[in-house]
Amino acid sequence: MLLTLTGTFDDWRTQARALLAQGISPDDIQFHDTALEPTDSLFAASDPLPYQASPTTTRTPPIPKRFIQLATTVAHHRDPRKWHLLYRLAYRLTHGEPRLLSIATDPDTAELLRMDHSVRRDAHKMHAFVRFHEVPFDSLQLPGLPDTQHPKPDTRFVAFHKPEHRIAEREVDFFIKRFPAFHWSILTPHGCIHWDTKQLTTSPGVDADQAPAEDSTTDQWLAYYATIFNPARIKLQAMENEMARKYWSTMPETRIIPDLLQTADVRVKQMNAPPTEDEKTASHLIPDVGELIPSMALPVLQRAVSSCGACDLCEDATQTVFGEGPSDAEIVFVGEQPGDQEDRQGRPFVGPAGQLLDEHLEAVGLPRSAIYVTNAVKHFRFKRMGLSRMHRKPTTQHVRACAPWLRAELRTIQPRLLVCLGGTAARAVIRSDFSITAERGQWIDSPYCESTLATFHPSALLRAEGSRREEMTAAFVSDLRAVAERAGAAVG
């Protein structure tokens, strides 16, 4: 018996249920996947037709939930034999072997787990290796590309990726969550997906020659990779296993890997040398990458940082939260990280701490509209407590991962005054051993502007109680007033 499939799990499940209800052995059937097998395959001459199950009132035997979970993943594997494997397993599970999936040495179970692992690993690589390029909106010309029903922007973001398996549609929710407000397309040989901020559409697969040309964010990728490259942890074989060379053609940062490897020994010696007094400053957290990272317009930086995946925070956070305010602001405020509301809205300092900051800024005559506000870390770190998401302090590694973006913001804005809100921001910008308790409210030299001051984070005021809150609030307002006085008429 020959059955045709259209390459979807739902199609297979519908036919498999009918076959199982009738007790048809896997030895009596063959599956032909029209989406995976070429038309000149052995099946083509047989002219297969969809199997029509005979009417039956027999109930489909119950299938373990674990099998359904594995099957929905394996359905995206490139091997067309997966359909027969899935049916054979389903048949055995419902015909006397209910514990089959717990027997890892069984050949069918082992093959199922191998395919599941391969698809999930491929999905991980897609999350890590997709690189978007900004192109004029109408420059993308593809067969079957749908026309957006919404006002068209000037540009869209396009990436080409060549996964091992048919996973583009499987992983679409990951990219929608990461980039909900952008028009983007991901092109693969197996099919293309397109998001217009409202609706997801698909079109047929394309070859690599449809990949977009590089854009103005390329220098950002080169700079970013250079800053997070750790020469002390180089394992060439492991690197090539994880980041196979077949992906390199669409990853602009890989072009500098040979140079980074060539200078690795020198950089390791520099890292192991005792730090000088200058190196005890913020440069250890915000490394200088020289000419690799030029000053760029803030919207370009914002688009570049939206793809950041340098640390684990990007997996759980809703989105990156970039800075906000005038690109020529005289004053920049740097906080620790976004909070719950910031993570949801994609804007800094809009939650309770931000509202308190606005209130005190207004009281001392510093309009929020004239100030640029950002954070040392661009993703929200939290732990779940029931339905709530509770703030967790970011680690030094998280600050290091976001450091290139903060440096780029400060280089682009070139503020006259810089205010660090809380210890994390102060240690990222001023000095690694900075103490808010001992050094709050003092004007300090920093590499980024003529005057830098650190004070409490507004969230610390909200957490304090009683007389301690009153003392901290008075000190906080005094520090803001000092900023206003030094700013003078520039923000009046």
mmCIF file of C-alpha atoms in Angstrom, residues 1 37 50 53 77-78 94 104 172 183 239 256 258 263 276 291 295-296 374 379 405 449 461 478 485 492:
data_model
loop_
_atom_site.group_PDB
_atom_site.id
_atom_site.type_symbol
_atom_site.label_atom_id
_atom_site.label_comp_id
_atom_site.label_asym_id
_atom_site.label_seq_id
_atom_site.Cartn_x
_atom_site.Cartn_y
_atom_site.Cartn_z
ATOM 1 C CA MET A 1 0.000 0.000 0.000
ATOM 2 C CA GLU A 37 11.400 13.100 -2.583
ATOM 3 C CA PRO A 50 -3.444 9.605 -1.021
ATOM 4 C CA ALA A 53 -9.164 4.992 4.972
ATOM 5 C CA HIS A 77 13.957 15.988 9.468
ATOM 6 C CA ARG A 78 15.195 15.902 5.881
ATOM 7 C CA THR A 94 0.005 0.440 20.444
ATOM 8 C CA ALA A 104 17.287 3.429 24.223
ATOM 9 C CA VAL A 172 9.351 31.152 13.136
ATOM 10 C CA HIS A 183 9.582 43.607 8.447
ATOM 11 C CA MET A 239 34.648 25.787 17.011
ATOM 12 C CA ILE A 256 38.074 38.217 10.778
ATOM 13 C CA PRO A 258 41.878 34.113 10.725
ATOM 14 C CA THR A 263 47.015 37.260 17.137
ATOM 15 C CA THR A 276 48.007 48.475 35.078
ATOM 16 C CA GLU A 291 38.666 51.328 14.091
ATOM 17 C CA SER A 295 30.281 56.023 15.261
ATOM 18 C CA MET A 296 26.903 55.130 13.819
ATOM 19 C CA THR A 374 19.969 53.424 28.514
ATOM 20 C CA HIS A 379 18.021 42.140 28.168
ATOM 21 C CA TRP A 405 26.665 48.206 22.534
ATOM 22 C CA CYS A 449 32.754 62.481 28.776
ATOM 23 C CA LEU A 461 14.651 53.840 46.586
ATOM 24 C CA SER A 478 20.771 66.092 45.789
ATOM 25 C CA GLU A 485 23.546 72.694 38.139
ATOM 26 C CA GLY A 492 17.094 74.595 30.437
#
